[in-house]
Coordinates of C-alpha atoms and ligand atoms in Angstrom, one line a residue:
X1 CA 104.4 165.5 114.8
X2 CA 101.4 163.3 114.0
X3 CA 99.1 162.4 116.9
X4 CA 99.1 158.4 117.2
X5 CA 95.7 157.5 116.2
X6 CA 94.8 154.1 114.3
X7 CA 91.3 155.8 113.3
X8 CA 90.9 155.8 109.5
X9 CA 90.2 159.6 108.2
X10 CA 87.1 160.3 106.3
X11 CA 88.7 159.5 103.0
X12 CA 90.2 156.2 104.3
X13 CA 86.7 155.2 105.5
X14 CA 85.2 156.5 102.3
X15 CA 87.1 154.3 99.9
X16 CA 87.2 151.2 102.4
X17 CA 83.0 151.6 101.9
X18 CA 83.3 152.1 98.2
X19 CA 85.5 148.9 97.6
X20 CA 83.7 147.0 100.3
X21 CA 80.2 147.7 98.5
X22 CA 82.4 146.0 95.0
X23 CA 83.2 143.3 96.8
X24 CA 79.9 142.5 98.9
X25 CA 77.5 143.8 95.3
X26 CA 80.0 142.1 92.8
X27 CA 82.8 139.8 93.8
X28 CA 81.1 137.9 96.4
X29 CA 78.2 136.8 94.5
X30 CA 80.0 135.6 91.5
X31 CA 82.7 133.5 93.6
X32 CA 81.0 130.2 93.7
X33 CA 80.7 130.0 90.6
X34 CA 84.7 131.3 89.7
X35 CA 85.5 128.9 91.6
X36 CA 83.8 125.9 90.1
X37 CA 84.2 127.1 86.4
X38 CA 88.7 127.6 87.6
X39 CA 88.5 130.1 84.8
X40 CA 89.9 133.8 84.7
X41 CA 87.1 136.0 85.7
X42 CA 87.6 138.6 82.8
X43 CA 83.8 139.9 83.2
X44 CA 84.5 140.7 87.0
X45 CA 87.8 142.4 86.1
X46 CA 86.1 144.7 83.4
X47 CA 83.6 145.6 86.1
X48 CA 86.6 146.3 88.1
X49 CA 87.8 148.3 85.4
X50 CA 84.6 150.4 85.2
X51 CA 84.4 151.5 88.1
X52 CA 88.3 152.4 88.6
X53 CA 89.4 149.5 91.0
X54 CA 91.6 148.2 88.1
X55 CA 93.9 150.1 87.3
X56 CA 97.7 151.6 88.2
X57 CA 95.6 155.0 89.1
X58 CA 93.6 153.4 91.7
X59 CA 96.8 151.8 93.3
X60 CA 98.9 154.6 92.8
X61 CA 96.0 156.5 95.2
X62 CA 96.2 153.5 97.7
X63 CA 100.0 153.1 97.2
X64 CA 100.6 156.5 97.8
X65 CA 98.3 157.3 101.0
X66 CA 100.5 158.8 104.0
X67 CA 100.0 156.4 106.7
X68 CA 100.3 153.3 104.6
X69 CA 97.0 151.8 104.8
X70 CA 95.3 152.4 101.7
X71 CA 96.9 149.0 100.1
X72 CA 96.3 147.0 103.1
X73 CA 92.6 148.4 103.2
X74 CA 92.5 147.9 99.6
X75 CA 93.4 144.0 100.0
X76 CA 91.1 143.3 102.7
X77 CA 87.7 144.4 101.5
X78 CA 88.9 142.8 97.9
X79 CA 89.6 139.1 99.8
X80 CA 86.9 139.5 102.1
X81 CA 84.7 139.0 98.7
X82 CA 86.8 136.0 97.5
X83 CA 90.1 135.4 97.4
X84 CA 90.5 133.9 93.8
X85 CA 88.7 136.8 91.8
X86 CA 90.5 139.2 94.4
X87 CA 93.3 137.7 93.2
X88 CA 92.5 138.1 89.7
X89 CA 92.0 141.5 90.3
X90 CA 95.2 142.3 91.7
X91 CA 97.6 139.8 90.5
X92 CA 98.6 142.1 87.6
X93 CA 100.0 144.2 90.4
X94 CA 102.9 141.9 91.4
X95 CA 103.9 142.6 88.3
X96 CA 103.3 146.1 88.2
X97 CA 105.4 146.3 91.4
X98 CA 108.7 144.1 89.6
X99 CA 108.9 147.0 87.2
X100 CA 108.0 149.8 90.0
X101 CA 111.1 148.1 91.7
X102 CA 113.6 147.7 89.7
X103 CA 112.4 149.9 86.4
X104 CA 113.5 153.2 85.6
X105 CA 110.5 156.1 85.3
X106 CA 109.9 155.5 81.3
X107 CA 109.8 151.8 81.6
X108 CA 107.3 152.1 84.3
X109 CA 105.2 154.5 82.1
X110 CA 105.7 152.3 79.0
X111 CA 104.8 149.0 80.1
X112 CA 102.5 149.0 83.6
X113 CA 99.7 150.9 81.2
X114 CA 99.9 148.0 78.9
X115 CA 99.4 145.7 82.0
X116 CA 96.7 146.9 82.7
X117 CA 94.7 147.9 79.4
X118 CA 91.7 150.0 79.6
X119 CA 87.9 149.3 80.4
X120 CA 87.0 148.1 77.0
X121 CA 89.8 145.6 76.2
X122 CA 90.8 144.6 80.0
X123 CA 94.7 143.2 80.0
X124 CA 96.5 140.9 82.9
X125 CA 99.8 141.0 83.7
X126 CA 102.3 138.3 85.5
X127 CA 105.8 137.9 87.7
X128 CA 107.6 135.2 86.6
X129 CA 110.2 134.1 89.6
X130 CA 109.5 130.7 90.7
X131 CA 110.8 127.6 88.8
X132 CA 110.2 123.5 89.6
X133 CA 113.8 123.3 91.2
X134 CA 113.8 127.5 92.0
X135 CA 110.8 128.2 94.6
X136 CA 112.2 129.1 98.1
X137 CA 115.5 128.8 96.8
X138 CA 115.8 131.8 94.6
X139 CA 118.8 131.2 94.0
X140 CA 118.6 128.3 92.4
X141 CA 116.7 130.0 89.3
X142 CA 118.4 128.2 86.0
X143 CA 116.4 130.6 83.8
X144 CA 119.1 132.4 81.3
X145 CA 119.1 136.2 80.1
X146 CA 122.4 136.4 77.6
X147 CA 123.1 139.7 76.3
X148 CA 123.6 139.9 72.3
X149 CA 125.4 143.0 72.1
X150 CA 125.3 143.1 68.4
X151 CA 121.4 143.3 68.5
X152 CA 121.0 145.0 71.7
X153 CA 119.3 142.1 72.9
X154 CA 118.5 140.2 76.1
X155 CA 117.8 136.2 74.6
X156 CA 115.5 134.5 77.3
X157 CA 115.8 130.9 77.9
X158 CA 114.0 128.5 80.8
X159 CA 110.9 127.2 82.5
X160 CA 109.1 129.6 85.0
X161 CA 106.2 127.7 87.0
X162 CA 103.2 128.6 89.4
X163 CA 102.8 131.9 87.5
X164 CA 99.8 133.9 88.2
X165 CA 98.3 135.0 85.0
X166 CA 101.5 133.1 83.3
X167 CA 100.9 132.6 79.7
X168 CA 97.6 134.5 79.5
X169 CA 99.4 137.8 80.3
X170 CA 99.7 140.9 78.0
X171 CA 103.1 141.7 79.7
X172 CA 105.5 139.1 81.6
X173 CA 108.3 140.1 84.0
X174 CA 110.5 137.8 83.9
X175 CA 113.7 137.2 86.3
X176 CA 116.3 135.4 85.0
X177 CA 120.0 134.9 85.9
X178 CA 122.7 137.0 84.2
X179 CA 125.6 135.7 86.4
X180 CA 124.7 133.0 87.5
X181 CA 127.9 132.4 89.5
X182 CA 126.6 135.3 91.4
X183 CA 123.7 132.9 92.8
X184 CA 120.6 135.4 93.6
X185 CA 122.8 138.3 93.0
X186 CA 123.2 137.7 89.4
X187 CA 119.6 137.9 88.5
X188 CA 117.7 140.4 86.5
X189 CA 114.0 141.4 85.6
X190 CA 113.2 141.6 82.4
X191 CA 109.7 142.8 80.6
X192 CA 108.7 140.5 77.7
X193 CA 106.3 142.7 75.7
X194 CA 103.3 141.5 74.0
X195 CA 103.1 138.4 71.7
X196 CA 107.2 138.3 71.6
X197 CA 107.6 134.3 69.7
X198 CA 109.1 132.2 72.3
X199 CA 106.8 132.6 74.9
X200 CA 104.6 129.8 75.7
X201 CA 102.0 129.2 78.6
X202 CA 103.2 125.4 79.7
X203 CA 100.7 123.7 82.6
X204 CA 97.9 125.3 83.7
X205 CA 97.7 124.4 87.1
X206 CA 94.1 122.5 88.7
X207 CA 94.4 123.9 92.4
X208 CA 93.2 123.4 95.5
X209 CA 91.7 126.8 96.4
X210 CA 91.5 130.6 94.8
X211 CA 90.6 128.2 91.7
X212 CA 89.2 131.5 89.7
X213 CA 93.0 132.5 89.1
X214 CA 94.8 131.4 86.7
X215 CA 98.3 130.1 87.8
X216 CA 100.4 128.4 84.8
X217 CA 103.9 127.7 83.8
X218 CA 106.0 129.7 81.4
X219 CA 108.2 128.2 78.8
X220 CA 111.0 130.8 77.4
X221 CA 112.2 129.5 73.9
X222 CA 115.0 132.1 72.6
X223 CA 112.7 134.8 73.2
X224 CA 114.4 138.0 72.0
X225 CA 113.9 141.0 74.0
X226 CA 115.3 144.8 72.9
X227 CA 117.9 146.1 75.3
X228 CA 115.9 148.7 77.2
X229 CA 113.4 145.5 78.4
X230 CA 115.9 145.2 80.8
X231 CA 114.3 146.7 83.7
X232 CA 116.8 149.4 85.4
X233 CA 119.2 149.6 82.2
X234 CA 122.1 147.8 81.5
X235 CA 124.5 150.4 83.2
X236 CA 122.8 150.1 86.4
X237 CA 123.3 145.6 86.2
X238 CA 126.6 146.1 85.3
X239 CA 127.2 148.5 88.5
X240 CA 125.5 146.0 90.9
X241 CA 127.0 142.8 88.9
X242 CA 130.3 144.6 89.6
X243 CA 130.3 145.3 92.9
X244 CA 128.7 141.7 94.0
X245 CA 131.7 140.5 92.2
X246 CA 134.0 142.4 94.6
X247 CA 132.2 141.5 97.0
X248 CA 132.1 138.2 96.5
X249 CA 135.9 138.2 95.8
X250 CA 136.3 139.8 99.0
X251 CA 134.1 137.2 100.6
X252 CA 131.0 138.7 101.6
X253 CA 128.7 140.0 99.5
X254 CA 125.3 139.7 101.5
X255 CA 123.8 143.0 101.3
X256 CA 123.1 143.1 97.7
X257 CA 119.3 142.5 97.3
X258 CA 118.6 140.6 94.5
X259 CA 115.8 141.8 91.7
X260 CA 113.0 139.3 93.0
X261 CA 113.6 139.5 96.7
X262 CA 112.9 143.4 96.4
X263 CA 109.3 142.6 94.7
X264 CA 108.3 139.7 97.8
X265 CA 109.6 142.8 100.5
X266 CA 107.5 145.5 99.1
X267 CA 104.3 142.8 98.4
X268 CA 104.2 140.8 101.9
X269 CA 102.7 143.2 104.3
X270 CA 99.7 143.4 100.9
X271 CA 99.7 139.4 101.3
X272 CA 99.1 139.7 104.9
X273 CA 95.8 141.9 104.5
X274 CA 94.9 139.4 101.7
X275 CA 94.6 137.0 104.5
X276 CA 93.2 138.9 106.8
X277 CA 90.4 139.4 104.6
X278 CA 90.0 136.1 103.7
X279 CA 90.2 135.4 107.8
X280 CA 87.4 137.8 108.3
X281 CA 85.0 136.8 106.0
X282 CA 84.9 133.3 107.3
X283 CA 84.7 134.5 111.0
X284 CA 81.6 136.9 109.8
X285 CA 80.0 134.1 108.2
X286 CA 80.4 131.5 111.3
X287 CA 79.4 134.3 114.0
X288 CA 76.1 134.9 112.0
X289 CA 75.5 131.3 112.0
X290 CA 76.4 130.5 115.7
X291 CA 74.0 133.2 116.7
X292 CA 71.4 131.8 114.4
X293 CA 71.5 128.1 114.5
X294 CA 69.8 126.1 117.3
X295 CA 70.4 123.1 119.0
X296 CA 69.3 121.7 122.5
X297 CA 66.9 124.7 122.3
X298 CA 69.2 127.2 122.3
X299 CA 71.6 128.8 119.7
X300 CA 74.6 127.1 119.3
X301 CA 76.9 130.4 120.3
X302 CA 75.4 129.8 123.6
X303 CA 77.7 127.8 124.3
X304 CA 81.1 128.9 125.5
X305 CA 82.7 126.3 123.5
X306 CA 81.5 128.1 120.3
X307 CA 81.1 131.5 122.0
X308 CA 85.3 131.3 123.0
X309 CA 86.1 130.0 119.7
X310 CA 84.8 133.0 117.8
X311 CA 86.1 135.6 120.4
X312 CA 89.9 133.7 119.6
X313 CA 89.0 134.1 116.1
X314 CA 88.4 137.6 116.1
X315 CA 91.3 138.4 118.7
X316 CA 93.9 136.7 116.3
X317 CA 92.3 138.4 113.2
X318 CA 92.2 142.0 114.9
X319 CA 96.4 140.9 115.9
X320 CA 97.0 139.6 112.8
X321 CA 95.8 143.5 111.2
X322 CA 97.7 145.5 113.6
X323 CA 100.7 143.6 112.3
X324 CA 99.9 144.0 108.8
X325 CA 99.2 147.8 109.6
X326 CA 102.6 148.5 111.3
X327 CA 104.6 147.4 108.5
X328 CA 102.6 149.3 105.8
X329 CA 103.4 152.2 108.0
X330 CA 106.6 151.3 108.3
X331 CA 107.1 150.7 104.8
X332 CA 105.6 153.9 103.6
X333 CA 107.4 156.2 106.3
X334 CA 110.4 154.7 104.8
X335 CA 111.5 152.6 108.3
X336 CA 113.3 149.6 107.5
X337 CA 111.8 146.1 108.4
X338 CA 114.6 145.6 111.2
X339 CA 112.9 142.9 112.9
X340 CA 111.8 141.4 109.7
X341 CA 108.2 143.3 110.7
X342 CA 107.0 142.6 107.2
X343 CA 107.7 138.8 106.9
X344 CA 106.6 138.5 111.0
X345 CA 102.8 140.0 109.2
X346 CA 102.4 137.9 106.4
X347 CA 103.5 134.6 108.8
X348 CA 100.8 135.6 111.9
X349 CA 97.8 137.0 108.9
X350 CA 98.5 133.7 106.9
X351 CA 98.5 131.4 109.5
X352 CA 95.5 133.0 111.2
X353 CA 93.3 132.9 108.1
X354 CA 94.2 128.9 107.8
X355 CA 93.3 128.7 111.6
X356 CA 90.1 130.8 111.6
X357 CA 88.6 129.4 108.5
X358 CA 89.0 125.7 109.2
X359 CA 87.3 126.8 112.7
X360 CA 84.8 128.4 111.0
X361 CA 84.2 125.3 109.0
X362 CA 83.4 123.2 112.7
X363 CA 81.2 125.8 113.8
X364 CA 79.3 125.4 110.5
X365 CA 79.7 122.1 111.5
X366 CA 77.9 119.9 108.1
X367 CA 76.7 122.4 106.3
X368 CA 80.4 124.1 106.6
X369 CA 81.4 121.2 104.8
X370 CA 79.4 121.1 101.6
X371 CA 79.7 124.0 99.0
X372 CA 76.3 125.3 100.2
X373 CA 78.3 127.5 102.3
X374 CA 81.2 129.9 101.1
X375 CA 83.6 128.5 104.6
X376 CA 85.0 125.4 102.4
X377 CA 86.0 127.7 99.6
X378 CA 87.6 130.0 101.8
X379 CA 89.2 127.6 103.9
X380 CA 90.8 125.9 100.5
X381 CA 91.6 129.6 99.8
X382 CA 93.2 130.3 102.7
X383 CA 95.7 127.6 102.4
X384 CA 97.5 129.7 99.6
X385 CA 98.5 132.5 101.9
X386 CA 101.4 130.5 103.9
X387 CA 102.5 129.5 100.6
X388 CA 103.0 132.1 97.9
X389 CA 105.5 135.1 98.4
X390 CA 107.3 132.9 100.8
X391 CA 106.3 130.3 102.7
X392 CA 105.7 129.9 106.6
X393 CA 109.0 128.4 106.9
X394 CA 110.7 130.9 104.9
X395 CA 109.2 134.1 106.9
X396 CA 110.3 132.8 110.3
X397 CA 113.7 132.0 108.5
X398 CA 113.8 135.5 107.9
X399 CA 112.7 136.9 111.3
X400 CA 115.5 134.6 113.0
X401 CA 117.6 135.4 110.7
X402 CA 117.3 139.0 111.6
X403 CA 116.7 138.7 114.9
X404 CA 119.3 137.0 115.4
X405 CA 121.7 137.8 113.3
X406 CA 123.0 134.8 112.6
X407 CA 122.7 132.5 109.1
X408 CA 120.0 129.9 110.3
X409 CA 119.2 127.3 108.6
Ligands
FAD501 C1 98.7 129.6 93.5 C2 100.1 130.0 93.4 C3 100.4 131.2 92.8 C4 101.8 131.6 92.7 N1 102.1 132.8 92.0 C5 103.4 133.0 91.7 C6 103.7 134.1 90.9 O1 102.8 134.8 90.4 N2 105.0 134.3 90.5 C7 106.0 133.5 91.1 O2 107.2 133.7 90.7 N3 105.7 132.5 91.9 C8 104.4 132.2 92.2 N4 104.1 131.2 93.1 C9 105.2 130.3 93.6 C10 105.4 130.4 95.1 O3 106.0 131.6 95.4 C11 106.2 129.2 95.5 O4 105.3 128.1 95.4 C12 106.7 129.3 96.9 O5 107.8 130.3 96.9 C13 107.3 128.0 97.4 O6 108.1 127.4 96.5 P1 107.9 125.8 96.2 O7 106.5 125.7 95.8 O8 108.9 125.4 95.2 O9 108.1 125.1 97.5 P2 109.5 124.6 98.1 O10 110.5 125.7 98.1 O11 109.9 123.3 97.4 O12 109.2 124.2 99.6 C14 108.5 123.0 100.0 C15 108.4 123.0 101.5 O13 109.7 123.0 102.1 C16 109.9 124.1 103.0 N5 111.2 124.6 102.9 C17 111.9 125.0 101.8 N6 113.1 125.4 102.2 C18 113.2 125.5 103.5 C19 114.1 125.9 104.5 N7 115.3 126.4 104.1 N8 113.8 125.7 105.8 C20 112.6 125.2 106.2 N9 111.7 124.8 105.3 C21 111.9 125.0 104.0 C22 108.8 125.1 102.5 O14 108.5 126.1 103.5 C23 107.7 124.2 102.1 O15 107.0 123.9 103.2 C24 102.8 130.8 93.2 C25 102.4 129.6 93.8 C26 101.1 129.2 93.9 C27 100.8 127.9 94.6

């Protein structure tokens, strides 16, 4: 058996120093202006490209490390440079993880290539879920998928809304309801390939932080999809459409985890260390500055009312790791989440990062106001984190929900 040791190995450390040096060299310095211009960062991505830190490769390495931490390494250094190109950067992999999910091994070497494209013509992909009356409530998803069995085709209708890369995608997974008696349970993931007719990017959304990704609705027309688009083949839907019948007839029917639900387990722990990157970079930035900014004649960290602030800060940061940590491990040594470990890191990282960076923003005090400083843009950043992939609200539903084992509401 393993010792316990939370010491990264000399690989670990190498590649945290290889994608930290990409983020510090690369992302960081372009982020201002990202963030101004709200635009896709496609130049930063092909560097990303270049150099290997986009592509499935390079995830697959991180995904596939035996203690779990090469994602949540991966995601920190990435969102310590700034969260909206980070975001850019790996916001194809939501995706990638929908088919990874729910696809059988030829879809997933069919289409997550294509998601991806190649150095010289770099592609994005996105994970259409959420809808404007469908965000916590999955289940409320009015998107259609109706099987033409004469054409073996899947016919796509609906709006799909806040989509990362939505519309500007070269590959869309889209869930949509088969059954939609069935409520979550009847949904499906579906890959709409490259320039299918039908597909249309609707809004593009003006946001309030990680403005260099692009987030979008998508509108579904009768877009026509071949048969074996339907991630996990139509034998497998029928199977589980089958038995949440039954189970439904027979009155229960809980256990059957629906196609989206599976992509937001897998991803939160990765959300977390977004955060926590996002939380880090902020509390770097405001410890240099209270240790070199003077007033009364002596630097402001001087003061234990700054001096405490930033030792909180780091505390809750350092917690808010561990957590995210424990359920990649978990998650990679196959353990199930049975205290909900993976929404309970995603909840304490997301909040933190809100906390620290707005603190970081007061120690800064002016100056951490104006755009001088990188502290506003990643305080507005940070605000995403206890929003997307499920809420704040909808993580501690969770937690008490398996805690307790009882259906809070
Ligand atoms: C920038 C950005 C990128 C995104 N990217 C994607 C993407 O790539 N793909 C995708 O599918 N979606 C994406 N989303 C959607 C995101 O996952 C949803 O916004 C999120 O799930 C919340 O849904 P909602 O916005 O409809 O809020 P609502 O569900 O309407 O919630 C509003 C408020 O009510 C609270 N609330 C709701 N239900 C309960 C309850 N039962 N108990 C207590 N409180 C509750 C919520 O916590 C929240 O505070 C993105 C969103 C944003 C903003």
């Amino acid at each position: 058996m393993a010792e316990f040791t939370l010491e990264l190995n000399d690989d670990q450390k190498q590649v945290r120093d290889w994608i930290h040096g990409f983020a510090a060299d690369v992302i960081r310095p372009a982020a201002a202006e990202w963030d101004e211009r709200e635009e896709t960062p496609w130049p930063v991505i092909q560097e990303a490209a270049k150099v290997g830190i986009y592509s499935l490769d390079f995830y697959a390495q991180q995904f596939f490390d035996p203690t779990g931490l090469g994602i949540p390494m991966a995601m920190e250094e990435l969102f310590w440079g700034d969260a909206g190109i980070a975001l850019s950067i790996v916001g194809t992999g939501l995706a990638a993880v929908g088919v990874l999910a729910n696809g059988t091994e030829e879809q997933i070497g069919t289409w997550i290539p294509q998601m991806y494209g190649d150095a010289a013509d770099v592609k994005v992909a996105a994970f259409c879920s959420s809808e404007p009356d469908a965000g916590s409530d999955v289940a409320a998803m009015r998107t259609r998928a109706v099987y033409d069995e004469a054409k073996d085709e899947w016919v796509l209708n609906g709006t799909k809304t806040w989509a990362t890369n939505g519309g500007i995608a070269n590959v869309h997974v889209v869930v949509a309801a088969v059954d939609p008696e069935l409520g979550s349970k009847g949904h499906a993931s579906f890959i709409v390939p490259p320039n299918t007719p039908g597909l249309s990017q609707g809004q593009k959304f003006k946001k309030h932080g990680i403005r260099a990704s692009h987030t979008a609705e998508v509108v579904l027309e009768d877009v026509r999809i071949p048969g074996h688009c339907l991630l996990g083949g139509k034998d497998k839907l029928d199977d589980r459409l089958a038995r949440a019948r039954e189970r439904v007839k027979a009155g229960g029917g809980e256990r059957v985890k629906n196609a989206a639900m599976a992509t937001f387990e897998a991803s939160r722990p990765a959300v977390g260390a977004m955060a926590v990157g996002t939380a880090r970079a902020a509390y770097e930035v405001a410890l240099d500055y209270a240790k070199t900014r003077t007033q009364f004649g002596r630097p402001i960290i001087d003061n234990q009312g700054i001096a405490f602030q930033l030792a909180d800060m780091r505390t809750q940061i350092d917690a808010a790791r561990l957590l995210v940590w424990r359920a990649s491990w978990m998650a990679s040594a196959g353990k199930p989440f049975t205290s909900a470990e993976g929404s309970m890191s995603k909840l304490y990282a997301s909040e933190t990062a809100k906390k620290v960076t707005a603190q970081a923003i007061q120690i800064l005090g002016g100056n951490g106001y104006t755009r001088e400083y990188p502290v506003e843009r990643m305080h507005r950043d940070a605000a995403i984190y206890t929003i997307f992939e499920g809420t704040s609200e909808i993580q501690r539903l969770v937690i008490a929900r398996t805690l307790s084992g009882m259906p809070i509401r």
